[in-house]
């Protein structure tokens, strides 16, 4: 039923050399990245191989590297595209190996043999096994081809796949991409030409028969198999220098993450692994408001990461300093590359601020009280919020002290974001002393930027609350019960630092829902918009920030609400400057003075 | 009033620019109508007290202008809702549905003062003792007490320049031009009313461009004893006694500064009038980023809008002081006259 024709032909060489090259390259690369891990992380990684984490990793590798479930969730068409190519190709390779194992076990040790099996053997599909294999091979080939078809279409018409923008590619990516695209049509051609001799199924046999009607000799069989091998070889040789490095690297990244390895500074293995795991799919381009609103196309994360990978540190710095650190791109990224952490780390490397001793800062103790309130610098710029909070504390009979009433010390987070970790530590230490001295059991802050650093960096032995959480708690205890305003419709703007970056989505919504109807917004919760005011950016101009703010306002105002409610002084201030149509109020102000929700069109826009 | 063949002009906005332009056009023999959206003419100036540089009374200035308006038809409490061009004439539909035809238009919609609520860090609308320059003018004009219910006068008053002007953050990059001189005038006035009070002006730089302004400034320093500090206010808050604590940087001394005051006066800048945008859309007048109208040539045709027969006068093309506004209004009348003559 099956007869071997040859076991070697020079046409396997491009493939074989490519394979040897890529395997060596990847092995060395993996060793290098693991070597770059700090010692404790190496131990973590080692341990993870012998625990159930490895099973988790295997499952995740299967889900993400083959099925691409996360991309699927973001964008089904893109998801199918990735899945059909990855899974289809993988299955073709597996099937080919099974075939060889079954029918030519003596050749199993020739690495090229399964790939060129159809070229080497003459098989018929008369046997049941044969028919099944032929069918499956054709089925998966068709699957891959459909994915490649979408990929080609997407390249020329990105909107069709639901992406507004697609990544601009450099030549290295293009060569690899075209090589990858050509592998499968060439395989189809090659197999179709040999299908008369070696057999085939619905696809290859069908094509084969069509070809037979106008090409009568088999002179083109060898050239097409050559071309197939060359395409494979080219792909392997260009892979390390192209975005397709993400395929092998993502597996390593999954192993690292599941071992619990965290970011430190650049140059450590995890950051590098993340950089190589970027598939340049470009989903982050659409997520980035610097691109969509401020038209800074080249600042998108995909280009930032490419710049880092290709050694353009200077440009990378430029990109790192512009970013607002809102983390929308991370939320959108199917690989979950923590690009803002990579940026912070880069900022730390640069040390651009002048470092002056902070010893002049006073440590003014307050208290004692049960609750210590820290309004934050941003709230000082929106004193309406502070005033409302003081009234809420008084109304609820809370025993509180106002830590920075007369101006306090910065929480440290802006310094942290700028990469000035040491200066930030100094501020943190000073504030911590005041907080602990007050004897309070709860720290309430009005600013989500401060909230995050209090919660993540201060390691306080007390409860840290954003004021939306505190207000909700007071409502639940019946200490304040604002009235529901029939007919008032508002939208809620999720502050980046409170929502996406601290996971507080529900508390503010519950507070608002007790007072007015909340209209859904096109982009909210995890994909909540950045207002453009974030202290995370070091270099965006005011004009660029404003464009982002205007974009956010336009989306927030789509349901024509009576007011925009938010829970961050900075968001409030930024949005307020960008819209004159409706009032922008903080949740604390709304609870304190519901009249603020009354829509008052600002005459400027009339 | 209208005689056969007499050409007609409509002036939109009856501030001092509109009044002066209308008076001039009527004098030239045109059938002139002012459409003013408020109940009275005079615009912003009608709210002011003593005017710089010489301290003339605003009410008197407006009255003098008004006296020249006897041949002019004045429609108050209305505005133009629609404008159609037909055979070289404009057909205007007013808010009440009535219709006016006209051969030319002078647009003099003026300005509105910057809404100080938008600079929330200065506490306007939050703390009682934060007021704007426009509020102060109104209080002085109506002889209201500045510190109701208090026997003693204020210990310290601060004036803050450039509120809503020269401020990227609120989207206004331009200088409002009149407020430096106004601050000097108001600060001297407060000092005159409360000689024991310390009065401070916080400025970015003092724009004393007119021949008489520098003298006003020197007098304020030397005679009235007003203190000038170069620095921008960062924020204001209230202390436990209800006085205001302001923070700024003295940029000449390079030192941060904190001061407790009894009253804070914000020198609010000028922004395009409310409704200016719809007027611009209706009459196809080009509008700059800042919302003020753009003339076809800001050097030589500062009153031409680019739309045939539509001319611009006064602060609708950018901040101006009163003499500048008056000169501009006359220029607009001359430009309209040239257009109407050519047309016939
Ligand atoms: C606090 C303050 C104090 C000042 N003090 C001085 C001073 O002492 N000396 C000095 O030289 N300058 C002073 N100025 C500047 C002075 O106010 C202006 O130069 C002057 O008001 C400009 O006049 P205008 O006619 O261009 O605009 P406006 O005074 O604004 O008049 C515009 C008029 O048009 C009307 N209008 C607007 N839109 C429409 C519409 N769509 N339809 C119909 N009507 C409309 C308005 O109701 C208004 O009546 C001061 C400015 C401020 C803010
Ligand atoms: S005139 Fe003076 S106060 Fe007014 S905007 Fe210009 S510089 Fe500022």
PDB file of C-alpha atoms in Angstrom, chain B residues 46-136:
ATOM      1  CA  UNK B  46     -22.425  99.224  31.842  1.00  0.00           C
ATOM      2  CA  UNK B  47     -21.458  97.003  34.807  1.00  0.00           C
ATOM      3  CA  UNK B  48     -18.214  98.770  35.613  1.00  0.00           C
ATOM      4  CA  UNK B  49     -17.523 101.540  38.084  1.00  0.00           C
ATOM      5  CA  UNK B  50     -14.655 103.980  37.522  1.00  0.00           C
ATOM      6  CA  UNK B  51     -12.693 103.374  34.359  1.00  0.00           C
ATOM      7  CA  UNK B  52      -8.989 103.463  33.948  1.00  0.00           C
ATOM      8  CA  UNK B  53      -6.890 105.350  33.150  1.00  0.00           C
ATOM      9  CA  UNK B  54      -8.478 108.625  34.340  1.00  0.00           C
ATOM     10  CA  UNK B  55     -11.269 107.320  36.545  1.00  0.00           C
ATOM     11  CA  UNK B  56     -14.208 108.399  34.411  1.00  0.00           C
ATOM     12  CA  UNK B  57     -17.510 106.902  35.455  1.00  0.00           C
ATOM     13  CA  UNK B  58     -18.576 104.008  33.280  1.00  0.00           C
ATOM     14  CA  UNK B  59     -22.233 105.064  33.497  1.00  0.00           C
ATOM     15  CA  UNK B  60     -21.387 108.453  32.063  1.00  0.00           C
ATOM     16  CA  UNK B  61     -19.353 106.998  29.208  1.00  0.00           C
ATOM     17  CA  UNK B  62     -22.206 104.709  28.224  1.00  0.00           C
ATOM     18  CA  UNK B  63     -24.636 107.594  28.515  1.00  0.00           C
ATOM     19  CA  UNK B  64     -22.546 109.742  26.179  1.00  0.00           C
ATOM     20  CA  UNK B  65     -22.516 106.983  23.620  1.00  0.00           C
ATOM     21  CA  UNK B  66     -26.230 106.458  24.025  1.00  0.00           C
ATOM     22  CA  UNK B  67     -26.961 110.080  23.266  1.00  0.00           C
ATOM     23  CA  UNK B  68     -25.569 109.639  19.774  1.00  0.00           C
ATOM     24  CA  UNK B  69     -28.024 106.839  19.059  1.00  0.00           C
ATOM     25  CA  UNK B  70     -31.200 108.864  18.514  1.00  0.00           C
ATOM     26  CA  UNK B  71     -31.437 108.047  14.765  1.00  0.00           C
ATOM     27  CA  UNK B  72     -30.778 104.361  15.474  1.00  0.00           C
ATOM     28  CA  UNK B  73     -33.468 101.764  15.977  1.00  0.00           C
ATOM     29  CA  UNK B  74     -32.608  99.622  19.020  1.00  0.00           C
ATOM     30  CA  UNK B  75     -34.106  96.188  19.507  1.00  0.00           C
ATOM     31  CA  UNK B  76     -33.222  94.864  22.954  1.00  0.00           C
ATOM     32  CA  UNK B  77     -33.889  91.475  24.452  1.00  0.00           C
ATOM     33  CA  UNK B  78     -33.567  89.778  21.085  1.00  0.00           C
ATOM     34  CA  UNK B  79     -31.017  88.137  18.849  1.00  0.00           C
ATOM     35  CA  UNK B  80     -30.636  86.992  15.272  1.00  0.00           C
ATOM     36  CA  UNK B  81     -31.541  83.342  14.812  1.00  0.00           C
ATOM     37  CA  UNK B  82     -31.206  82.939  11.079  1.00  0.00           C
ATOM     38  CA  UNK B  83     -29.573  84.828   8.220  1.00  0.00           C
ATOM     39  CA  UNK B  84     -30.306  84.260   4.535  1.00  0.00           C
ATOM     40  CA  UNK B  85     -28.591  85.983   1.678  1.00  0.00           C
ATOM     41  CA  UNK B  86     -30.894  87.009  -1.144  1.00  0.00           C
ATOM     42  CA  UNK B  87     -29.909  89.200  -4.061  1.00  0.00           C
ATOM     43  CA  UNK B  88     -27.166  90.952  -2.136  1.00  0.00           C
ATOM     44  CA  UNK B  89     -29.331  91.539   0.909  1.00  0.00           C
ATOM     45  CA  UNK B  90     -29.507  89.699   4.174  1.00  0.00           C
ATOM     46  CA  UNK B  91     -32.803  88.548   5.513  1.00  0.00           C
ATOM     47  CA  UNK B  92     -32.511  88.148   9.275  1.00  0.00           C
ATOM     48  CA  UNK B  93     -34.975  86.258  11.402  1.00  0.00           C
ATOM     49  CA  UNK B  94     -34.996  87.347  15.039  1.00  0.00           C
ATOM     50  CA  UNK B  95     -35.762  85.255  18.092  1.00  0.00           C
ATOM     51  CA  UNK B  96     -39.349  86.504  18.223  1.00  0.00           C
ATOM     52  CA  UNK B  97     -39.900  85.532  14.580  1.00  0.00           C
ATOM     53  CA  UNK B  98     -39.817  89.055  13.165  1.00  0.00           C
ATOM     54  CA  UNK B  99     -37.791  89.634  10.018  1.00  0.00           C
ATOM     55  CA  UNK B 100     -35.281  92.360   9.144  1.00  0.00           C
ATOM     56  CA  UNK B 101     -33.689  92.951   5.773  1.00  0.00           C
ATOM     57  CA  UNK B 102     -30.330  94.638   5.591  1.00  0.00           C
ATOM     58  CA  UNK B 103     -27.554  95.460   3.164  1.00  0.00           C
ATOM     59  CA  UNK B 104     -24.722  95.011   5.625  1.00  0.00           C
ATOM     60  CA  UNK B 105     -24.044  93.719   9.128  1.00  0.00           C
ATOM     61  CA  UNK B 106     -21.663  94.795  11.858  1.00  0.00           C
ATOM     62  CA  UNK B 107     -20.987  92.046  14.355  1.00  0.00           C
ATOM     63  CA  UNK B 108     -19.974  93.371  17.771  1.00  0.00           C
ATOM     64  CA  UNK B 109     -20.850  90.551  20.115  1.00  0.00           C
ATOM     65  CA  UNK B 110     -18.017  91.393  22.484  1.00  0.00           C
ATOM     66  CA  UNK B 111     -16.748  89.159  25.268  1.00  0.00           C
ATOM     67  CA  UNK B 112     -17.765  87.390  28.421  1.00  0.00           C
ATOM     68  CA  UNK B 113     -15.582  87.240  31.484  1.00  0.00           C
ATOM     69  CA  UNK B 114     -13.855  83.933  32.158  1.00  0.00           C
ATOM     70  CA  UNK B 115     -15.911  81.657  34.394  1.00  0.00           C
ATOM     71  CA  UNK B 116     -13.703  81.500  37.488  1.00  0.00           C
ATOM     72  CA  UNK B 117     -15.349  78.277  38.676  1.00  0.00           C
ATOM     73  CA  UNK B 118     -13.184  76.591  36.119  1.00  0.00           C
ATOM     74  CA  UNK B 119     -10.059  77.448  38.098  1.00  0.00           C
ATOM     75  CA  UNK B 120     -11.337  75.507  41.041  1.00  0.00           C
ATOM     76  CA  UNK B 121      -7.985  75.639  42.820  1.00  0.00           C
ATOM     77  CA  UNK B 122      -8.602  79.343  43.428  1.00  0.00           C
ATOM     78  CA  UNK B 123     -11.779  78.541  45.305  1.00  0.00           C
ATOM     79  CA  UNK B 124     -14.271  80.710  43.439  1.00  0.00           C
ATOM     80  CA  UNK B 125     -17.770  79.600  44.303  1.00  0.00           C
ATOM     81  CA  UNK B 126     -16.338  77.527  47.152  1.00  0.00           C
ATOM     82  CA  UNK B 127     -15.034  80.145  49.553  1.00  0.00           C
ATOM     83  CA  UNK B 128     -17.136  83.253  50.150  1.00  0.00           C
ATOM     84  CA  UNK B 129     -14.252  85.636  50.119  1.00  0.00           C
ATOM     85  CA  UNK B 130     -13.046  84.800  46.663  1.00  0.00           C
ATOM     86  CA  UNK B 131     -14.530  87.177  44.095  1.00  0.00           C
ATOM     87  CA  UNK B 132     -13.735  88.213  40.542  1.00  0.00           C
ATOM     88  CA  UNK B 133     -12.723  91.598  39.200  1.00  0.00           C
ATOM     89  CA  UNK B 134     -16.095  91.816  37.507  1.00  0.00           C
ATOM     90  CA  UNK B 135     -17.828  91.126  40.842  1.00  0.00           C
ATOM     91  CA  UNK B 136     -15.747  93.835  42.464  1.00  0.00           C
TER      92      UNK B 136
END
